[in-house]
Amino acid sequence: MGKREFLLSLQSMSPEAIKRFKSMRKLPDEHTRTLESYLVTVTRPEVRAGARKAPAPRQAAKRPVPAKRAKPVKAKPASDDNYVPFPDRFKAWWHGTELPQDKDAAIHTKQSKPSPTAKAEAPADTPAPVSLADSEWLDKIRARIWGDDFALPGGDTVILNMAKVADTKTGDHAADILPGCLGPGRALSETFQTPVTCFFPPSEIERYASAQQAGFDISVLDLDDPDFGIRVFDRLFCREVLCFVPGREYFLSKAGASLRGGGHFVFNDVVMMNDAEDNPAVKAWRTAEPVKPTLYSMPEYTEHLTSARLETKSTANVSKSYITLVEADWRRLMESLETDPLPPEGVDALMEEGRRWQARIAALKTGQVAVVRFVTALRTIRSLSGPA
């Protein structure tokens, strides 16, 4: 977790909770220094006020000045030491605004640093920070953002729209590839009364194995050697994850081989529109992801799909609607924090997930990368050979 996110987490806790947190966890040196300096600011507000009180006679004569400094704070101050509830702090962080309290704490933290050059330690494109969030809490946070049994924005509407585009019919055997949760597959199965197979990586398969039921199958997918079967499915679906899959060309060829005649593979993925990899926002997003994405351009994607015997029927840039879905779901979460607050473990998970999605949306808003929907169909021997 970055220093700023760690500081925001501390600001959601009382001084007593911070002390307990410090005694229960072994923290990196930098986080320890941040915690100690912040603890001073919240337990001894006179440290901040002392500098202003030094010339006593003059300060007494200019009382309106401190009142003016407090004027910008419109975010529900809860105590005399300028504590602001976490929901308000999270909203400010998500929208990229800074509360006056954050500036005070940042100044105090900066003054306590042993070296003024520490700011320049991180290079422009660094590995993703080590996760400090508990995996169980990450699952809870994702369910709270996207809805129970979903891991991506839009709930069941996105997968059902993809099925509509693919002209899915009752009884078609469908597969949902790397969905993250069972919600999309269940929506397909119930809406179209069709058997659905959900493919999960080995690390997730145990979590969903108990969901096996008639017409709803769970299968393991080895990303290094994917096997979907041969001529098994009428419809394949996949959402915004192929850019994280290693050996994507091989993956696409195996997916194509699993389609029956007339079968369709509909998927969304993040695609490079221009020289995206040089864009700072795109670099920041790639760094924020646990697995760094590999981005194809549209011509590269078309070439690899053709090699996999998949004909591209249509493509659509759905970035605008995707951003709208993401921001709506996060806005709903922020509102829920007012009445359903999180413990420190939940705050860790929320900040980690928020950092990732904030970076992804910022990259999409540059227009250098886009979420593109591909509608592809299996090319038969006859279509490959051309008209007779």
Coordinates of C-alpha atoms in Angstrom, one line a residue:
M1 CA 0.0 0.0 0.0
G2 CA 1.4 3.5 -0.9
K3 CA 2.1 6.0 1.8
R4 CA -0.9 8.2 0.8
E5 CA -3.3 5.3 1.0
F6 CA -1.8 4.2 4.3
L7 CA -2.2 7.7 5.7
L8 CA -5.9 7.7 4.6
S9 CA -6.4 4.4 6.4
L10 CA -4.9 5.8 9.6
Q11 CA -7.2 8.9 9.4
S12 CA -10.2 6.6 9.5
M13 CA -9.1 5.2 12.9
S14 CA -9.2 6.7 16.4
P15 CA -5.8 7.3 18.2
E16 CA -6.5 4.2 20.4
A17 CA -7.1 2.0 17.4
I18 CA -3.9 3.3 15.8
K19 CA -1.9 2.3 18.8
R20 CA -3.5 -1.2 18.9
F21 CA -2.8 -1.5 15.1
K22 CA 0.8 -0.6 15.6
S23 CA 1.3 -3.2 18.4
M24 CA -0.4 -5.9 16.4
R25 CA 1.4 -5.5 13.0
K26 CA 5.0 -5.4 11.9
L27 CA 5.1 -2.5 9.4
P28 CA 7.8 -1.3 6.9
D29 CA 10.0 1.5 8.3
E30 CA 8.4 4.1 6.1
H31 CA 4.9 3.2 7.3
T32 CA 6.1 3.2 10.9
R33 CA 7.5 6.7 10.5
T34 CA 4.2 7.8 8.9
L35 CA 2.1 6.2 11.7
E36 CA 4.2 7.8 14.5
S37 CA 4.2 11.3 13.0
Y38 CA 0.5 11.1 12.3
L39 CA -0.2 9.9 15.8
V40 CA 1.6 13.0 17.1
T41 CA -0.7 15.3 15.0
V42 CA -3.9 13.7 16.3
T43 CA -3.0 13.3 19.9
R44 CA -1.2 16.6 20.4
P45 CA -2.9 19.2 18.2
E46 CA -0.9 21.9 20.0
V47 CA 2.2 20.7 18.1
R48 CA 0.6 22.2 14.9
A49 CA -0.8 25.2 16.7
G50 CA 2.4 26.0 18.6
A51 CA 4.2 27.7 15.7
R52 CA 1.2 30.0 15.1
K53 CA 1.1 30.9 18.9
A54 CA 4.8 31.9 19.2
P55 CA 4.3 35.7 18.8
A56 CA 1.5 35.8 21.4
P57 CA 0.5 39.5 21.3
R58 CA 0.2 39.7 17.5
Q59 CA -1.7 36.4 17.2
A60 CA -4.2 37.6 19.8
A61 CA -4.8 40.7 17.8
K62 CA -5.5 38.7 14.5
R63 CA -8.1 36.1 15.6
P64 CA -9.9 36.0 12.2
V65 CA -6.9 34.4 10.5
P66 CA -7.3 30.9 12.0
A67 CA -11.0 31.0 11.4
K68 CA -10.3 31.6 7.7
R69 CA -8.1 28.6 7.5
A70 CA -10.9 26.4 8.8
K71 CA -13.4 27.7 6.3
P72 CA -12.7 25.3 3.4
V73 CA -13.3 22.2 5.6
K74 CA -16.9 21.4 4.7
A75 CA -16.6 17.6 5.3
K76 CA -18.2 17.0 8.7
P77 CA -15.5 17.7 11.2
A78 CA -16.1 15.3 14.1
S79 CA -13.7 16.6 16.7
D80 CA -11.4 19.4 17.8
D81 CA -8.3 17.9 16.1
N82 CA -9.9 18.1 12.6
Y83 CA -10.7 14.4 12.3
V84 CA -12.9 13.8 9.3
P85 CA -14.9 10.5 8.9
F86 CA -13.4 7.9 6.5
P87 CA -16.3 8.1 4.0
D88 CA -15.5 11.7 3.4
R89 CA -11.8 11.1 3.2
F90 CA -12.3 8.2 0.7
K91 CA -14.6 10.4 -1.5
A92 CA -11.9 13.1 -1.6
W93 CA -9.2 10.5 -2.5
W94 CA -11.3 8.9 -5.2
H95 CA -12.1 12.2 -6.8
G96 CA -8.5 13.4 -6.5
T97 CA -9.2 16.3 -4.1
E98 CA -7.2 17.0 -0.9
L99 CA -8.6 18.0 2.5
P100 CA -6.7 20.7 4.5
Q101 CA -6.1 18.1 7.2
D102 CA -4.2 15.9 4.6
K103 CA -2.0 18.9 3.8
D104 CA -1.1 19.5 7.5
A105 CA -0.3 15.8 8.0
A106 CA 1.7 15.6 4.8
I107 CA 3.8 18.6 5.9
H108 CA 4.4 17.2 9.3
T109 CA 5.4 13.8 7.8
K110 CA 7.7 15.5 5.3
Q111 CA 9.4 17.4 8.1
S112 CA 10.0 14.1 10.0
K113 CA 11.7 12.4 7.1
P114 CA 15.4 11.6 7.6
S115 CA 16.3 12.4 4.0
P116 CA 14.9 15.1 1.7
T117 CA 15.7 12.9 -1.3
A118 CA 13.5 10.0 -0.4
K119 CA 10.8 11.3 -2.7
A120 CA 12.8 10.3 -5.8
E121 CA 13.3 6.6 -4.8
A122 CA 10.5 5.1 -7.0
P123 CA 11.1 4.8 -10.7
A124 CA 8.3 5.8 -13.2
D125 CA 7.3 2.2 -13.9
T126 CA 7.6 0.1 -10.7
P127 CA 6.2 -3.3 -9.8
A128 CA 2.8 -3.4 -8.2
P129 CA 3.0 -2.9 -4.4
V130 CA 2.7 -6.0 -2.2
S131 CA -0.8 -6.5 -1.1
L132 CA -1.5 -5.7 2.5
A133 CA -5.2 -6.7 2.2
D134 CA -6.7 -9.9 3.4
S135 CA -8.0 -12.0 0.5
E136 CA -11.3 -12.7 2.3
W137 CA -11.8 -9.0 2.7
L138 CA -10.9 -8.3 -0.9
D139 CA -13.7 -10.7 -1.9
K140 CA -16.1 -8.9 0.5
I141 CA -15.2 -5.5 -0.9
R142 CA -15.6 -6.7 -4.5
A143 CA -19.1 -8.1 -3.7
R144 CA -20.0 -4.9 -2.1
I145 CA -18.9 -2.9 -5.1
W146 CA -20.2 -5.0 -8.0
G147 CA -22.9 -7.0 -6.2
D148 CA -23.0 -10.5 -4.7
D149 CA -21.5 -13.2 -7.0
F150 CA -20.0 -10.6 -9.4
A151 CA -16.4 -9.5 -9.9
L152 CA -16.7 -6.9 -12.6
P153 CA -19.0 -3.9 -13.2
G154 CA -22.5 -4.1 -14.6
G155 CA -23.9 -7.1 -12.8
D156 CA -25.7 -9.5 -15.1
T157 CA -26.6 -6.9 -17.7
V158 CA -23.2 -7.0 -19.5
I159 CA -23.1 -10.8 -20.0
L160 CA -26.8 -10.8 -21.1
N161 CA -26.1 -8.1 -23.6
M162 CA -23.1 -10.1 -24.9
A163 CA -25.4 -13.1 -25.2
K164 CA -27.9 -11.1 -27.2
V165 CA -25.2 -9.9 -29.6
A166 CA -24.1 -13.5 -30.0
D167 CA -27.7 -14.5 -30.9
T168 CA -27.7 -17.0 -28.1
K169 CA -30.7 -19.4 -28.2
T170 CA -32.3 -21.7 -25.7
G171 CA -30.3 -24.9 -25.4
D172 CA -27.0 -23.5 -26.7
H173 CA -24.1 -24.8 -24.7
A174 CA -22.3 -21.8 -23.4
A175 CA -19.0 -21.2 -21.6
D176 CA -18.1 -18.2 -19.4
I177 CA -14.2 -17.9 -19.3
L178 CA -12.5 -16.5 -16.2
P179 CA -15.6 -14.7 -14.9
G180 CA -14.2 -14.2 -11.3
C181 CA -17.6 -15.2 -9.8
L182 CA -20.6 -17.4 -10.7
G183 CA -23.1 -14.6 -11.2
P184 CA -22.7 -14.1 -14.9
G185 CA -22.9 -17.9 -15.7
R186 CA -25.9 -18.3 -13.5
A187 CA -27.6 -15.4 -15.3
L188 CA -26.9 -17.1 -18.7
S189 CA -28.2 -20.4 -17.5
E190 CA -31.4 -19.0 -16.0
T191 CA -32.2 -16.6 -18.9
F192 CA -31.6 -18.9 -21.8
Q193 CA -32.3 -22.3 -20.1
T194 CA -29.0 -23.4 -21.4
P195 CA -26.2 -25.5 -20.0
V196 CA -23.2 -23.3 -18.9
T197 CA -19.6 -24.2 -18.1
C198 CA -17.6 -21.7 -16.0
F199 CA -13.8 -21.9 -16.4
F200 CA -11.7 -20.9 -13.3
P201 CA -8.0 -21.0 -12.7
P202 CA -6.7 -23.6 -10.2
S203 CA -6.4 -21.0 -7.5
E204 CA -10.1 -20.3 -7.6
I205 CA -11.6 -23.7 -8.5
E206 CA -12.0 -25.0 -4.9
R207 CA -14.1 -22.0 -4.0
Y208 CA -16.7 -22.8 -6.6
A209 CA -16.5 -26.6 -6.9
S210 CA -19.5 -26.9 -4.6
A211 CA -21.7 -25.0 -7.1
Q212 CA -21.8 -28.0 -9.5
Q213 CA -25.4 -28.7 -10.4
A214 CA -27.5 -29.9 -13.3
G215 CA -26.9 -27.7 -16.3
F216 CA -24.2 -25.7 -14.5
D217 CA -20.7 -27.0 -14.7
I218 CA -17.4 -25.8 -13.1
S219 CA -14.1 -26.6 -14.9
V220 CA -10.5 -25.8 -14.1
L221 CA -8.5 -23.8 -16.7
D222 CA -4.7 -24.0 -16.8
L223 CA -3.7 -20.7 -18.2
D224 CA -0.3 -22.1 -19.4
D225 CA -2.0 -24.9 -21.3
P226 CA -5.7 -24.1 -21.7
D227 CA -8.1 -26.9 -22.7
F228 CA -11.7 -26.1 -23.5
G229 CA -12.4 -29.3 -25.3
I230 CA -13.0 -29.9 -29.1
R231 CA -16.2 -28.8 -30.7
V232 CA -18.0 -28.5 -27.4
F233 CA -19.6 -25.1 -27.2
D234 CA -22.0 -23.0 -29.2
R235 CA -21.2 -19.7 -27.4
L236 CA -18.1 -18.5 -25.6
F237 CA -18.0 -15.4 -23.4
C238 CA -15.1 -13.6 -21.7
R239 CA -14.9 -10.1 -20.1
E240 CA -11.9 -7.7 -19.8
V241 CA -9.3 -10.3 -18.7
L242 CA -7.6 -11.6 -21.9
C243 CA -5.0 -8.8 -21.6
F244 CA -3.8 -10.6 -18.4
V245 CA -3.6 -14.1 -20.0
P246 CA -0.1 -15.3 -20.9
G247 CA 0.3 -16.8 -24.4
R248 CA -2.9 -15.2 -25.7
E249 CA -2.4 -16.4 -29.3
Y250 CA -2.4 -20.1 -28.1
F251 CA -5.3 -19.3 -25.8
L252 CA -7.4 -17.9 -28.7
S253 CA -6.6 -20.9 -30.9
K254 CA -7.8 -23.3 -28.2
A255 CA -10.9 -21.3 -27.7
G256 CA -11.7 -21.4 -31.4
A257 CA -11.1 -25.1 -31.5
S258 CA -13.8 -25.6 -28.8
L259 CA -16.6 -24.0 -30.9
R260 CA -19.0 -26.0 -32.9
G261 CA -20.0 -25.0 -36.5
G262 CA -21.8 -21.7 -36.4
G263 CA -20.4 -21.0 -32.9
H264 CA -19.6 -17.5 -31.6
F265 CA -16.9 -16.1 -29.3
V266 CA -17.9 -12.7 -27.8
F267 CA -15.4 -11.0 -25.5
N268 CA -14.4 -7.6 -24.2
D269 CA -10.8 -6.7 -23.7
V270 CA -8.6 -3.6 -23.1
V271 CA -6.9 -2.7 -26.4
M272 CA -4.1 -0.2 -27.3
M273 CA -5.5 2.5 -29.5
N274 CA -2.3 4.6 -30.0
D275 CA 1.2 4.6 -28.5
A276 CA -0.4 3.8 -25.2
E277 CA 2.5 2.4 -23.4
D278 CA 4.3 5.8 -23.3
N279 CA 1.3 7.4 -21.7
P280 CA 1.8 8.2 -17.9
A281 CA -1.8 7.2 -17.0
V282 CA -1.5 3.9 -18.9
K283 CA 1.9 3.2 -17.2
A284 CA 0.3 3.9 -13.8
W285 CA -2.6 1.5 -14.5
R286 CA -0.3 -1.3 -15.7
T287 CA 1.8 -0.9 -12.5
A288 CA -1.4 -0.9 -10.3
E289 CA -2.6 -4.2 -11.6
P290 CA -1.5 -7.4 -9.7
V291 CA -0.6 -8.9 -13.1
K292 CA 0.8 -6.4 -15.7
P293 CA -1.4 -6.5 -18.8
T294 CA -0.1 -7.1 -22.3
L295 CA -1.9 -4.8 -24.7
Y296 CA -2.7 -5.6 -28.4
S297 CA -3.5 -3.0 -31.0
M298 CA -6.7 -3.6 -33.1
P299 CA -4.7 -4.9 -36.2
E300 CA -2.7 -7.3 -33.9
Y301 CA -5.9 -8.7 -32.4
T302 CA -7.5 -9.2 -35.8
E303 CA -4.4 -11.0 -37.0
H304 CA -4.3 -13.4 -34.0
L305 CA -8.1 -14.0 -34.3
T306 CA -7.7 -14.9 -38.0
S307 CA -4.9 -17.4 -37.1
A308 CA -7.2 -19.0 -34.6
R309 CA -9.9 -19.5 -37.3
L310 CA -12.1 -16.8 -35.8
E311 CA -13.7 -14.3 -38.1
T312 CA -14.2 -10.8 -36.6
K313 CA -17.9 -10.0 -37.3
S314 CA -17.9 -6.7 -35.5
T315 CA -16.1 -4.6 -32.9
A316 CA -17.3 -1.8 -30.7
N317 CA -15.6 0.6 -28.4
V318 CA -17.6 0.3 -25.2
S319 CA -15.3 2.4 -22.9
K320 CA -17.8 5.2 -22.3
S321 CA -20.5 2.8 -21.0
Y322 CA -17.9 0.8 -19.1
I323 CA -16.6 3.9 -17.3
T324 CA -20.2 4.9 -16.4
L325 CA -20.9 1.4 -14.9
V326 CA -17.7 1.5 -12.8
E327 CA -18.3 5.0 -11.5
A328 CA -21.9 4.3 -10.7
D329 CA -21.0 1.2 -8.7
W330 CA -18.2 3.0 -6.8
R331 CA -20.5 5.9 -6.0
R332 CA -23.0 3.5 -4.6
L333 CA -20.3 2.0 -2.4
M334 CA -19.2 5.4 -1.1
E335 CA -22.8 6.2 -0.1
S336 CA -23.0 2.8 1.8
L337 CA -19.9 3.7 3.9
E338 CA -22.0 6.3 5.7
T339 CA -24.3 3.7 7.3
D340 CA -22.1 0.5 7.0
P341 CA -18.5 1.4 8.0
L342 CA -15.5 -0.8 7.5
P343 CA -13.0 -2.1 10.1
P344 CA -9.3 -1.5 9.4
E345 CA -8.9 -4.8 7.5
G346 CA -11.8 -3.7 5.2
V347 CA -10.2 -0.3 4.7
D348 CA -7.0 -2.0 3.6
A349 CA -8.9 -4.0 1.0
L350 CA -11.0 -1.0 -0.1
M351 CA -7.9 1.2 -0.7
E352 CA -6.2 -1.6 -2.6
E353 CA -9.2 -2.2 -4.9
G354 CA -9.8 1.5 -5.2
R355 CA -6.2 2.2 -6.3
R356 CA -6.5 -0.4 -9.0
W357 CA -9.8 0.8 -10.4
Q358 CA -9.0 4.5 -10.1
A359 CA -5.8 3.8 -12.3
R360 CA -7.8 1.8 -14.8
I361 CA -10.5 4.4 -15.3
A362 CA -7.8 7.2 -15.6
A363 CA -6.1 5.2 -18.3
L364 CA -9.4 4.7 -20.2
K365 CA -10.2 8.4 -20.0
T366 CA -7.0 9.2 -21.9
G367 CA -8.4 7.4 -25.0
Q368 CA -5.0 5.7 -25.5
V369 CA -6.5 2.4 -24.4
A370 CA -10.1 1.3 -24.8
V371 CA -12.5 -1.5 -23.8
V372 CA -13.5 -3.1 -27.1
R373 CA -16.2 -5.7 -27.6
F374 CA -15.3 -8.3 -30.2
V375 CA -17.9 -10.5 -31.9
T376 CA -16.3 -13.4 -33.6
A377 CA -17.5 -16.6 -35.3
L378 CA -15.8 -19.8 -36.2
R379 CA -14.6 -19.9 -39.8
T380 CA -15.6 -23.2 -41.4
I381 CA -13.6 -25.0 -44.0
R382 CA -16.0 -23.7 -46.7
S383 CA -15.6 -20.1 -45.6
L384 CA -11.8 -20.5 -45.4
S385 CA -11.7 -21.7 -49.0
G386 CA -13.9 -19.0 -50.3
P387 CA -16.9 -19.2 -52.7
A388 CA -17.0 -22.2 -55.0

